[in-house]
PDB file of C-alpha atoms in Angstrom:
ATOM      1  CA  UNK A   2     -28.022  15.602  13.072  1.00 53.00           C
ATOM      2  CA  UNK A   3     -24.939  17.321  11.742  1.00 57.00           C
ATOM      3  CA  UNK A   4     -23.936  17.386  15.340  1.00 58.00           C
ATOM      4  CA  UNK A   5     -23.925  14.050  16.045  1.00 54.00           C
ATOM      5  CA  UNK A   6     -21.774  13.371  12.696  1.00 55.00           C
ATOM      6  CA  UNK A   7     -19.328  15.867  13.614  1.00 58.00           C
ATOM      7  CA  UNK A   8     -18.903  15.215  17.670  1.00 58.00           C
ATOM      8  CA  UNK A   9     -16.640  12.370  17.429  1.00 57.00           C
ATOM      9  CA  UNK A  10     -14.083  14.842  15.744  1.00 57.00           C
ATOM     10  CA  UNK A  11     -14.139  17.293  18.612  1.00 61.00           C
ATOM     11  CA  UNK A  12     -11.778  14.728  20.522  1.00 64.00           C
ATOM     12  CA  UNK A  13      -8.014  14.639  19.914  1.00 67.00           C
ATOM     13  CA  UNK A  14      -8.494  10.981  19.157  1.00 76.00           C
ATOM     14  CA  UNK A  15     -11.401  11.114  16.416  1.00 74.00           C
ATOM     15  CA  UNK A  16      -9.371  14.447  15.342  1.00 81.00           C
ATOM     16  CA  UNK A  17      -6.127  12.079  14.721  1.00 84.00           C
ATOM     17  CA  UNK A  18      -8.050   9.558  13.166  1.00 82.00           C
ATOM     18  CA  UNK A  19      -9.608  12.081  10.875  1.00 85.00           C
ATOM     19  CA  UNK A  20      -5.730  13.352   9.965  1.00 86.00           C
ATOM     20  CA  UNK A  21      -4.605   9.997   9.402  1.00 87.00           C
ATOM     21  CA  UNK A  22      -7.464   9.308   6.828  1.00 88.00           C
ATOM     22  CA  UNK A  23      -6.782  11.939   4.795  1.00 89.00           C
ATOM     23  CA  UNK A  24      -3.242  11.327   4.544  1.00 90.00           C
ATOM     24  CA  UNK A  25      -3.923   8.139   3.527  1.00 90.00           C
ATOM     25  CA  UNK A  26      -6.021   9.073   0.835  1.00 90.00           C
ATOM     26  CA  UNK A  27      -4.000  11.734  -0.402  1.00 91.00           C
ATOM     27  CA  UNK A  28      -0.807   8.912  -0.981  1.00 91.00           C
ATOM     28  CA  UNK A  29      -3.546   5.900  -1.804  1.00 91.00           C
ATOM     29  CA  UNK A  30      -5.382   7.673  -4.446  1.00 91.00           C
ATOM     30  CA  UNK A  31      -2.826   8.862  -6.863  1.00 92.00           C
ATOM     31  CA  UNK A  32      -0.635   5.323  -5.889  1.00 92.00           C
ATOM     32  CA  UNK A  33      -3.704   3.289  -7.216  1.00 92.00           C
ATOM     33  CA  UNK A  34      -3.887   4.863 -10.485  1.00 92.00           C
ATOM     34  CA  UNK A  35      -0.577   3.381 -11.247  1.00 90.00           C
ATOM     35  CA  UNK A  36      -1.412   0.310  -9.719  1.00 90.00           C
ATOM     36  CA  UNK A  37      -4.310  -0.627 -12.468  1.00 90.00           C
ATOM     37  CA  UNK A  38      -1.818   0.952 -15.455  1.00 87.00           C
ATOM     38  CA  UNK A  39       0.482  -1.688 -14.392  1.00 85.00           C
ATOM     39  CA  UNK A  40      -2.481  -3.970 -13.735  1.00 84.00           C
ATOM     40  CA  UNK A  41      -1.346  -4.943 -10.247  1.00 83.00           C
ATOM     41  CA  UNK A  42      -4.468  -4.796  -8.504  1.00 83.00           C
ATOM     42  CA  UNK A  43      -4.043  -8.745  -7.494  1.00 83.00           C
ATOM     43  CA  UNK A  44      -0.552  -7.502  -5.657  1.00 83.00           C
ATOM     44  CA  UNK A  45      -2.534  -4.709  -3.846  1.00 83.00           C
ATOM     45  CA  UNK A  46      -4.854  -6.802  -2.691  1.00 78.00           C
ATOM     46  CA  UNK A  47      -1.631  -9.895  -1.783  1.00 81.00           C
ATOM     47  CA  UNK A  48       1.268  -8.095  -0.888  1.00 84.00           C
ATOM     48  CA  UNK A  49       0.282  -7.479   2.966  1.00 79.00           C
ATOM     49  CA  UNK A  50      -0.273 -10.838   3.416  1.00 80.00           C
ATOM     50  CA  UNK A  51       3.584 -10.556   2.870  1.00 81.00           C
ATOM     51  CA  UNK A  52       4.151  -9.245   6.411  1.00 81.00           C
ATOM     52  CA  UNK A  53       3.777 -12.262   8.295  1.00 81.00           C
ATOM     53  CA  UNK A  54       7.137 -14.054   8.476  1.00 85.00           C
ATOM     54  CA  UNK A  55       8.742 -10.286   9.042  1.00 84.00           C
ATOM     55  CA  UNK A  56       6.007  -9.412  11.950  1.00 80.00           C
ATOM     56  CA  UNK A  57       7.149 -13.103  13.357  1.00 82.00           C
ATOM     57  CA  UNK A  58      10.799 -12.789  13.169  1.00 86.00           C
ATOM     58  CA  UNK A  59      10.709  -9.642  14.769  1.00 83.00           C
ATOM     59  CA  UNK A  60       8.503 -10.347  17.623  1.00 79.00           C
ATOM     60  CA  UNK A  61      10.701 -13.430  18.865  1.00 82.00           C
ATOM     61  CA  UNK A  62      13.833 -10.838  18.342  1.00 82.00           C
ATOM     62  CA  UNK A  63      12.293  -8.074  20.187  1.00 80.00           C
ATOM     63  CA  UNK A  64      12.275  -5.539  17.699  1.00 82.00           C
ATOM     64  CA  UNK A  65       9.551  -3.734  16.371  1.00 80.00           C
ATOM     65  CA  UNK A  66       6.807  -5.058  14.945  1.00 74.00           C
ATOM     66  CA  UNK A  67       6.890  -2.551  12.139  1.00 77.00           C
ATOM     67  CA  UNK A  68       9.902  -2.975  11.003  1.00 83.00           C
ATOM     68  CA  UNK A  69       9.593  -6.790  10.883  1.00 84.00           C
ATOM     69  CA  UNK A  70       6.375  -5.892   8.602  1.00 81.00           C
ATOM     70  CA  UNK A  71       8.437  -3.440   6.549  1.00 84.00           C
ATOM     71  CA  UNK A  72      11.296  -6.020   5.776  1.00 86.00           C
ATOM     72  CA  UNK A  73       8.658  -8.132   5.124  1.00 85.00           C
ATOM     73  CA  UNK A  74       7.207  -5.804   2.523  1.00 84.00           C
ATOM     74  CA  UNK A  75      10.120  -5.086   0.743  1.00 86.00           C
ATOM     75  CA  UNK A  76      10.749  -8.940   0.233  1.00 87.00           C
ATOM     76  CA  UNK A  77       7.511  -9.480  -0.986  1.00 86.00           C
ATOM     77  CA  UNK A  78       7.604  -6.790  -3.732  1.00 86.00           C
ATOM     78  CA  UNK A  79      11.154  -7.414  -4.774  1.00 86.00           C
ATOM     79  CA  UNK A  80      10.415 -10.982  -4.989  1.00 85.00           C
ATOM     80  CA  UNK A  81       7.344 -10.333  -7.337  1.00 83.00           C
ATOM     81  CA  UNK A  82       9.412  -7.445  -9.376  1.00 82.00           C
ATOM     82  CA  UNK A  83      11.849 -10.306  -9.926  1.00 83.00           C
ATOM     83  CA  UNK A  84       9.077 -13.407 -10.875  1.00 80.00           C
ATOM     84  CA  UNK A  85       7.516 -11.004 -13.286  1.00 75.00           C
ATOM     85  CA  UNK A  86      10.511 -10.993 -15.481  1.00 75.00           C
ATOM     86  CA  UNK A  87      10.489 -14.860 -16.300  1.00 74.00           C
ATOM     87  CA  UNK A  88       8.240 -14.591 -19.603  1.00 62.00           C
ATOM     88  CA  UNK A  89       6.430 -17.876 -18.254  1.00 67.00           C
ATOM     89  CA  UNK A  90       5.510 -16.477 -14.934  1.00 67.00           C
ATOM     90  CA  UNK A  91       2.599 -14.825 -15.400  1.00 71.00           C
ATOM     91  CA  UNK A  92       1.840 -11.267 -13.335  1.00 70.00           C
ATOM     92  CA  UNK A  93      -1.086 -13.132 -11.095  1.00 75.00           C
ATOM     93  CA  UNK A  94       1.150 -15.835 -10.643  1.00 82.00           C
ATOM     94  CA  UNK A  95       4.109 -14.117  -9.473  1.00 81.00           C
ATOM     95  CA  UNK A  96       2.326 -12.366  -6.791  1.00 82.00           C
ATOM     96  CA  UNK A  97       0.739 -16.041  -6.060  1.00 84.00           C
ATOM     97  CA  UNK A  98       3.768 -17.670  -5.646  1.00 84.00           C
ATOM     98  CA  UNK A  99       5.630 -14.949  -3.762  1.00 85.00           C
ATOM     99  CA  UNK A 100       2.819 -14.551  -1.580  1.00 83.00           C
ATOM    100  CA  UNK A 101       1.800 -17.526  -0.642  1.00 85.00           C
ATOM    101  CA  UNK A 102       5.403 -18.409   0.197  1.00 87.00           C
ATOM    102  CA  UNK A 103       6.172 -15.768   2.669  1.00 85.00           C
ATOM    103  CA  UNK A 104       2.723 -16.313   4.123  1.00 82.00           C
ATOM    104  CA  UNK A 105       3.406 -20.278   4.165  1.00 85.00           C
ATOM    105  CA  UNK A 106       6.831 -19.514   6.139  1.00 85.00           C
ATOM    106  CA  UNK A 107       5.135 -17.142   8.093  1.00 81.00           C
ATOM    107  CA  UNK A 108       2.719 -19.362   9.400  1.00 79.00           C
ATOM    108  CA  UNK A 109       5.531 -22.127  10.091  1.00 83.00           C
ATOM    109  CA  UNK A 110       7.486 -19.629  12.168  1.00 81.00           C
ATOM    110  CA  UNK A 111       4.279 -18.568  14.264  1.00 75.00           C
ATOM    111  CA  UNK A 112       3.968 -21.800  15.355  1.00 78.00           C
ATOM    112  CA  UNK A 113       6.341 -20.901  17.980  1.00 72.00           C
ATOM    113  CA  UNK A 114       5.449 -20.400  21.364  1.00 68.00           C
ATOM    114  CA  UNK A 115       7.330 -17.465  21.975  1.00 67.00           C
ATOM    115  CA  UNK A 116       4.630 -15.736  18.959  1.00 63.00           C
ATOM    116  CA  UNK A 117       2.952 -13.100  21.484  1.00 61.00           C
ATOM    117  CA  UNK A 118      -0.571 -13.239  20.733  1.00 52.00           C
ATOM    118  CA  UNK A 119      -1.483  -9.206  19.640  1.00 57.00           C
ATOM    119  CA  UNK A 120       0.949 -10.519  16.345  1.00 57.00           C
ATOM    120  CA  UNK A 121      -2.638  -9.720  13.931  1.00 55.00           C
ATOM    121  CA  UNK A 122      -1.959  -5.855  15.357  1.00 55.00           C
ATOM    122  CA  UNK A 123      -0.499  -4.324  11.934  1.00 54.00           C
ATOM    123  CA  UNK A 124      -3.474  -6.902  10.015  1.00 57.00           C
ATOM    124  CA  UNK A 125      -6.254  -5.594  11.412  1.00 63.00           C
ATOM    125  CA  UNK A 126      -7.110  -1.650  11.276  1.00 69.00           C
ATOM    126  CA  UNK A 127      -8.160   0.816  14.137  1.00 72.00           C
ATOM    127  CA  UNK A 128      -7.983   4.314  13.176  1.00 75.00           C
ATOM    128  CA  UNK A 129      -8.409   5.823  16.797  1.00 74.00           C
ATOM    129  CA  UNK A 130      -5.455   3.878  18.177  1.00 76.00           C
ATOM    130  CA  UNK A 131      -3.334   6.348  15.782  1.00 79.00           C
ATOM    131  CA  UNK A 132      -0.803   8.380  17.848  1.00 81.00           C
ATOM    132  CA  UNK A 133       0.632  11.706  17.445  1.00 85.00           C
ATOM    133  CA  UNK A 134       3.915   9.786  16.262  1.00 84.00           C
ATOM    134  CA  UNK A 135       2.141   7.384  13.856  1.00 81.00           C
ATOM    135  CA  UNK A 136       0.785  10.358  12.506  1.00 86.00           C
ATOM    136  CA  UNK A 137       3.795  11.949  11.508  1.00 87.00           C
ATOM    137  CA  UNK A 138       5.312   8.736  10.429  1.00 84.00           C
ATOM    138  CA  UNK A 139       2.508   8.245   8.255  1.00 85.00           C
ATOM    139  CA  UNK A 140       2.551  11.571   6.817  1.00 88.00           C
ATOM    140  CA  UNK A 141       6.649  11.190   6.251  1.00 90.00           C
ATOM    141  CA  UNK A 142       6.240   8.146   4.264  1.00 84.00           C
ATOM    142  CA  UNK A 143       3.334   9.629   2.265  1.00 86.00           C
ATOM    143  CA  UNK A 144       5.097  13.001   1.406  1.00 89.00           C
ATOM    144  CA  UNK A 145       8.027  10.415   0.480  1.00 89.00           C
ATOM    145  CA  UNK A 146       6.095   8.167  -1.708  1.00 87.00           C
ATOM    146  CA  UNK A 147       4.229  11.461  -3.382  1.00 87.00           C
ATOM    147  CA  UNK A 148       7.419  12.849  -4.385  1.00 90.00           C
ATOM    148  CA  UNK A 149       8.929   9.732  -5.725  1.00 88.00           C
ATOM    149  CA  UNK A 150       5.518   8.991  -7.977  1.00 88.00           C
ATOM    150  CA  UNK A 151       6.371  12.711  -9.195  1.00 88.00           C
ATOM    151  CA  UNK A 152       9.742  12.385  -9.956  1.00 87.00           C
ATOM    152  CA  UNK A 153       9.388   8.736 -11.622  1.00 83.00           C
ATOM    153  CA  UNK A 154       5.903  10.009 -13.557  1.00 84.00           C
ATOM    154  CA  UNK A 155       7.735   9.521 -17.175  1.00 81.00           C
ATOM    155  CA  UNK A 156       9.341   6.671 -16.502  1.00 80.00           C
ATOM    156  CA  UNK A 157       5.786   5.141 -14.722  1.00 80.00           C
ATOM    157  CA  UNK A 158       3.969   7.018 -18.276  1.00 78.00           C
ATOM    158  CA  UNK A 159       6.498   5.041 -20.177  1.00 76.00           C
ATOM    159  CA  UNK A 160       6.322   1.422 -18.683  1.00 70.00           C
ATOM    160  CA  UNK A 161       2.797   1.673 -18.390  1.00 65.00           C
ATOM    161  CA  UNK A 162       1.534   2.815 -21.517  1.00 65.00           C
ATOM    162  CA  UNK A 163       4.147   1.675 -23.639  1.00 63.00           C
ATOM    163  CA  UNK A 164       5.953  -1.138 -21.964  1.00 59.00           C
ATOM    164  CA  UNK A 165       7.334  -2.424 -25.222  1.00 57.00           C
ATOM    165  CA  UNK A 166       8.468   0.246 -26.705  1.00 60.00           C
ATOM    166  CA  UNK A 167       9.883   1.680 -23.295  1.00 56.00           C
ATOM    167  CA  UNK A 168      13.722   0.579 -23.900  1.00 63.00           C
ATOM    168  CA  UNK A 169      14.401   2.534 -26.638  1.00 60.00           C
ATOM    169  CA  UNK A 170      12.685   5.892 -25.393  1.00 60.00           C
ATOM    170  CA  UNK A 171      14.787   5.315 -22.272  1.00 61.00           C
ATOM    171  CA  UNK A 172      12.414   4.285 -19.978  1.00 64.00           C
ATOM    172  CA  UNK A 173      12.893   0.882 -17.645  1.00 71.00           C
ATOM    173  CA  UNK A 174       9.897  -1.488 -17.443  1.00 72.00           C
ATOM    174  CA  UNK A 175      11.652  -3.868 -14.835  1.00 76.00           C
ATOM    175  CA  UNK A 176      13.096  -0.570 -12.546  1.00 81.00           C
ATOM    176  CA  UNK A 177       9.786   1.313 -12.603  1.00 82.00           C
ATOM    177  CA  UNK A 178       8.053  -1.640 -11.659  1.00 82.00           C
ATOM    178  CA  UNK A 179      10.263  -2.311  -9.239  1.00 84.00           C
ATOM    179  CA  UNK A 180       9.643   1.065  -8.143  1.00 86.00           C
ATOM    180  CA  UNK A 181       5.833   0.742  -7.700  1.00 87.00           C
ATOM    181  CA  UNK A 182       5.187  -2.177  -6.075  1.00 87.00           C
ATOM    182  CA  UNK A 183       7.663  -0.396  -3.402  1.00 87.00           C
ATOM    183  CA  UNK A 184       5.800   2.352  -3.211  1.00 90.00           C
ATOM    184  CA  UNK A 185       2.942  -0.003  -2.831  1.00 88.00           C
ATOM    185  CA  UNK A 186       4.293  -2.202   0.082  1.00 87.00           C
ATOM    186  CA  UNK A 187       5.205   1.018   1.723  1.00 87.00           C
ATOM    187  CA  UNK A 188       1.866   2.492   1.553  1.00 88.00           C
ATOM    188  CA  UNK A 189       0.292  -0.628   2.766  1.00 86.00           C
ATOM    189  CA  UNK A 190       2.845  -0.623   6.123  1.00 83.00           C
ATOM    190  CA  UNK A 191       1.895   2.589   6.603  1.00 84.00           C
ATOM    191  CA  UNK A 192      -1.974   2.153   6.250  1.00 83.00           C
ATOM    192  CA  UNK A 193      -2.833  -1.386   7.652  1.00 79.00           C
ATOM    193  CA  UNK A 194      -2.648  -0.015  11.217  1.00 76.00           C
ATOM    194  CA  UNK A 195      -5.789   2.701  10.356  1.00 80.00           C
ATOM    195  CA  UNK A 196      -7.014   0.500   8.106  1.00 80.00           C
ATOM    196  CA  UNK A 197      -6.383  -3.175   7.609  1.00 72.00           C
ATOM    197  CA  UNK A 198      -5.485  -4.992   4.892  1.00 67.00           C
ATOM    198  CA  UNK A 199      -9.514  -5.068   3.611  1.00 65.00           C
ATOM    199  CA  UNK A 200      -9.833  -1.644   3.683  1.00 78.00           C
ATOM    200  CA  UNK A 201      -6.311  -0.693   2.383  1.00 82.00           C
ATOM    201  CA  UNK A 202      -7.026  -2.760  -0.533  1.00 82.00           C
ATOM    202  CA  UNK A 203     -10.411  -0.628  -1.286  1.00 85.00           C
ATOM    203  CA  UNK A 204      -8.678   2.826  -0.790  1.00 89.00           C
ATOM    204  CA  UNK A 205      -5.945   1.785  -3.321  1.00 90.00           C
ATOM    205  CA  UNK A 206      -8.106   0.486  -5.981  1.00 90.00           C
ATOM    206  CA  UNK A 207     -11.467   1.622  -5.796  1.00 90.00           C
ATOM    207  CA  UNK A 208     -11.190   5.573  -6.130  1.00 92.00           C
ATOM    208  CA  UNK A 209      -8.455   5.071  -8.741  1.00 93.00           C
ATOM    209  CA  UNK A 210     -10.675   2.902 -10.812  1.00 92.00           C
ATOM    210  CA  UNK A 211     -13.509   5.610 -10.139  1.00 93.00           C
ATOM    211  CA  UNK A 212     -10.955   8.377 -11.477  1.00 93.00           C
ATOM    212  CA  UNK A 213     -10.278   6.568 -14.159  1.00 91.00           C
ATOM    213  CA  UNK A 214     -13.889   6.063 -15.718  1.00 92.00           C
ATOM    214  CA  UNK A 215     -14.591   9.425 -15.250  1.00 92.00           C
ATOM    215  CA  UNK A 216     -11.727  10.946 -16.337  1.00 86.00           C
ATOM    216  CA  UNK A 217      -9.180   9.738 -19.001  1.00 82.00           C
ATOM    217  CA  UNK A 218      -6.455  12.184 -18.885  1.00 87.00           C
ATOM    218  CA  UNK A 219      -3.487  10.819 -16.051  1.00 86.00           C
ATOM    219  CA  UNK A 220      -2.723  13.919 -15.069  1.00 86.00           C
ATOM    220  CA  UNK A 221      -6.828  14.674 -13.938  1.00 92.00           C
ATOM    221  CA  UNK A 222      -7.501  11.544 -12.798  1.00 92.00           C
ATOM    222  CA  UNK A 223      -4.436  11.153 -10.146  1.00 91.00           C
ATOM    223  CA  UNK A 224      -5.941  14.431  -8.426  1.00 92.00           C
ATOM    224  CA  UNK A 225      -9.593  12.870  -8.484  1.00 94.00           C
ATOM    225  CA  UNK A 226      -8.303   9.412  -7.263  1.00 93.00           C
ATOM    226  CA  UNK A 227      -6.965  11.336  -4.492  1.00 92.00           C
ATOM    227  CA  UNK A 228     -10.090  13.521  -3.700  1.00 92.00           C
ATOM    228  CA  UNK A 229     -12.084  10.171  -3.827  1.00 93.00           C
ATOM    229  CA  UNK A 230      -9.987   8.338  -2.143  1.00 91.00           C
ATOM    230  CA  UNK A 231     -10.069  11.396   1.075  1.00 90.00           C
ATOM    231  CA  UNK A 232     -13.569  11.573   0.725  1.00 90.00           C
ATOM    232  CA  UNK A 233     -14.173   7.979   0.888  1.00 86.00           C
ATOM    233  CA  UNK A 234     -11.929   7.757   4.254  1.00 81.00           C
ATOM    234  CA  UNK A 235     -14.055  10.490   6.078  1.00 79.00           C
ATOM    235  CA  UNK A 236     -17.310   9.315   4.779  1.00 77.00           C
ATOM    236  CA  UNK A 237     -16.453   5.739   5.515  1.00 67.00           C
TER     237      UNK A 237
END
């Protein structure tokens, strides 16, 4: 029995796919703790829908469907950042508006016939279609987003525990916000390919919110949300 669970890991493919999965918890783990603080699990579960007019543009230009996505990304979480500062936009609403915009546009523009037809590649995951050079890029961007949740921790601690006293202990609600929901679009581009925007959504959120009931200390709980999240990608 423990064979048969571990042959598909003597390949180089299932061995790729097993690499990939733990990066991916290791950066969605600690990333979703921050994501409930701020209480943007709605955005976590939205902001990939995001992609579509950037994944469109850039197939009818030729470029990379990646990068489309990432532009896409960006816009989507600055565009939220910025709604979310209007005191009569609520945070649910901001990513519903944003997101439903770019998906809206997205859809016009795909009406094109020149749309190739593998567009839903970066929507749906496949974790043994990783290659050697998704792998590294995937392990770039989550070394990347790592060290930028460690440098911006007090500033994150700040917004998120005490958003309204934040100002005056020199903290910046609308930058570190700002801030996450990059880190969160760039953690999604990175992971929908392995994963899909389902599945991205539960890695994010679910071993996080499991960290967090079990232990209520930040510091403990990031390092649990990412040894739940890792276990949950190889089990799963």
């Amino acid at each position: 029995m423990i064979e048969a669970l571990t042959e598909p890991f003597e390949q180089g493919i299932g061995q790729r796919a097993l690499v990939e999965l733990v990066v991916l918890g290791v950066a969605c783990g600690p990333l979703g703790i921050w994501v409930l603080l701020f209480r943007h699990g709605y955005a976590a579960e939205s902001i990939a829908h995001g992609m579509l007019p950037g994944l469109v543009i850039a197939s009818l230009a030729g470029l990379p469907l990646a990068l489309g996505g990432a532009g896409g990304l960006l816009l989507a979480a600055g565009g939220i950042a910025l709604a979310r500062q209007f005191a009569a936009v609520g945070p649910d609403a901001s990513v519903a508006v944003v997101v439903t915009f770019l998906f809206g546009l997205g859809s016009l523009l795909a009406l094109s016939a020149a749309v190739p037809l593998r567009l839903g590649e970066l929507l749906f995951g496949d974790p043994l279609s990783v290659s050697n050079t998704d792998l590294a890029a995937s392990a770039a961007l989550a070394g990347l987003i790592a060290l930028g949740l460690a440098v911006l921790r007090r500033h994150l601690s700040l917004s998120g525990f005490e958003a309204a006293s934040a100002r005056s202990l020199g903290g910046s609600p609308a930058r570190a916000e700002l801030a996450l929901l990059v880190a969160l679009a760039l953690t999604t581009l990175i992971a929908v390919q392995a994963l899909g925007n389902l599945l991205v959504v539960a890695l994010i959120v679910a071993p996080a919110a499991g960290a967090l009931r079990i232990n209520d200390r930040l510091g403990s709980a990031i390092r649990l949300a990412a040894v739940l999240a890792v276990a949950s990608g190889i089990g799963g």
